[in-house]
Amino acid sequence: MGKQALVVHPDHATRILLEQWVRGEGYRAQSVSHGDEAIPLVMHAHVDLIILDQQAPDSECSDVILKLLTHPKASRIPIAFVNADADQPPIVATSRTLH
């Protein structure tokens, strides 16, 4: 089946770039533009990694993280937070650092 990554980012060009990056790392990639689209996918499909836009509105990002970390199926999926701000590192945290 292979490893599956889910990219969650509102900007289409950034989603494409992130999809290409995870494919280069050996993942199959799927993407959505908002966190509320990601929740059903994670609950009903096999996902090995979630890449989430750290710049999403605080309430949306917090809601998605809370739902993922508290759901039995999703709680073990690593989440990488990306930040397109040139003044910040591109990956600022993972779900493993949040536990």
Short mmCIF file of C-alpha atoms in Angstrom, two decimals:
data_model
loop_
_atom_site.label_atom_id
_atom_site.label_comp_id
_atom_site.label_asym_id
_atom_site.label_seq_id
_atom_site.Cartn_x
_atom_site.Cartn_y
_atom_site.Cartn_z
CA MET A 1 0.00 0.00 0.00
CA GLY A 2 2.86 2.45 0.73
CA LYS A 3 3.07 5.40 3.03
CA GLN A 4 0.41 8.09 2.67
CA ALA A 5 0.84 11.78 3.54
CA LEU A 6 -1.92 14.34 3.85
CA VAL A 7 -0.99 17.96 3.14
CA VAL A 8 -3.26 20.63 4.61
CA HIS A 9 -2.53 24.12 3.30
CA PRO A 10 -4.78 26.91 1.92
CA ASP A 11 -2.38 27.98 -0.84
CA HIS A 12 -2.61 25.80 -3.96
CA ALA A 13 1.00 26.36 -5.08
CA THR A 14 2.32 25.53 -1.62
CA ARG A 15 0.20 22.36 -1.52
CA ILE A 16 1.70 21.25 -4.84
CA LEU A 17 5.22 21.98 -3.59
CA LEU A 18 4.63 20.05 -0.36
CA GLU A 19 3.08 17.15 -2.27
CA GLN A 20 6.17 16.97 -4.49
CA TRP A 21 8.42 17.05 -1.44
CA VAL A 22 6.64 14.18 0.36
CA ARG A 23 6.57 12.14 -2.84
CA GLY A 24 10.33 12.58 -3.00
CA GLU A 25 10.47 11.15 0.50
CA GLY A 26 8.59 8.03 -0.61
CA TYR A 27 5.02 8.95 0.35
CA ARG A 28 1.93 9.03 -1.78
CA ALA A 29 0.40 12.46 -1.32
CA GLN A 30 -3.10 13.81 -0.99
CA SER A 31 -3.95 17.39 -0.15
CA VAL A 32 -6.80 19.57 1.04
CA SER A 33 -7.03 23.30 1.54
CA HIS A 34 -8.55 23.42 5.04
CA GLY A 35 -8.36 21.48 8.26
CA ASP A 36 -12.07 20.72 8.31
CA GLU A 37 -11.57 18.77 5.06
CA ALA A 38 -8.70 16.81 6.61
CA ILE A 39 -10.59 15.37 9.59
CA PRO A 40 -12.90 13.04 7.62
CA LEU A 41 -10.03 11.87 5.42
CA VAL A 42 -7.89 10.98 8.41
CA MET A 43 -10.77 9.19 10.13
CA HIS A 44 -11.70 7.07 7.11
CA ALA A 45 -8.45 6.51 5.22
CA HIS A 46 -4.96 5.29 5.96
CA VAL A 47 -2.69 8.27 6.65
CA ASP A 48 0.90 7.97 7.91
CA LEU A 49 1.84 11.65 8.09
CA ILE A 50 -0.04 14.95 8.22
CA ILE A 51 1.56 18.20 7.13
CA LEU A 52 -0.39 21.12 8.52
CA ASP A 53 -0.05 24.83 7.80
CA GLN A 54 1.09 26.54 10.97
CA GLN A 55 -0.16 29.88 9.65
CA ALA A 56 -3.80 28.73 9.52
CA PRO A 57 -6.12 30.84 11.64
CA ASP A 58 -5.47 29.94 15.29
CA SER A 59 -8.94 28.57 15.92
CA GLU A 60 -8.89 26.32 12.85
CA CYS A 61 -5.39 25.02 13.55
CA SER A 62 -6.19 24.43 17.23
CA ASP A 63 -9.45 22.66 16.43
CA VAL A 64 -7.79 20.36 13.91
CA ILE A 65 -4.92 19.54 16.25
CA LEU A 66 -7.28 18.84 19.15
CA LYS A 67 -9.47 16.56 17.04
CA LEU A 68 -6.48 14.68 15.66
CA LEU A 69 -4.66 14.26 18.96
CA THR A 70 -7.76 13.07 20.81
CA HIS A 71 -9.11 10.64 18.21
CA PRO A 72 -7.94 7.04 18.82
CA LYS A 73 -7.13 6.38 15.15
CA ALA A 74 -5.49 9.73 14.43
CA SER A 75 -3.64 10.34 17.69
CA ARG A 76 -0.60 8.30 16.61
CA ILE A 77 -0.20 9.95 13.21
CA PRO A 78 2.78 12.32 13.20
CA ILE A 79 1.90 15.91 12.35
CA ALA A 80 4.52 18.24 10.89
CA PHE A 81 3.73 21.92 11.07
CA VAL A 82 5.04 24.01 8.20
CA ASN A 83 5.56 27.72 8.08
CA ALA A 84 6.15 29.60 4.82
CA ASP A 85 7.43 32.69 6.66
CA ALA A 86 11.01 33.30 5.50
CA ASP A 87 11.93 34.46 9.02
CA GLN A 88 10.92 31.12 10.57
CA PRO A 89 12.21 27.57 10.08
CA PRO A 90 10.07 25.65 7.55
CA ILE A 91 9.08 22.95 10.05
CA VAL A 92 8.51 24.37 13.51
CA ALA A 93 7.11 21.43 15.48
CA THR A 94 5.69 17.96 15.25
CA SER A 95 2.88 16.33 17.14
CA ARG A 96 5.44 14.32 19.10
CA THR A 97 6.65 17.56 20.68
CA LEU A 98 3.07 18.48 21.65
CA HIS A 99 2.36 15.40 23.77
#
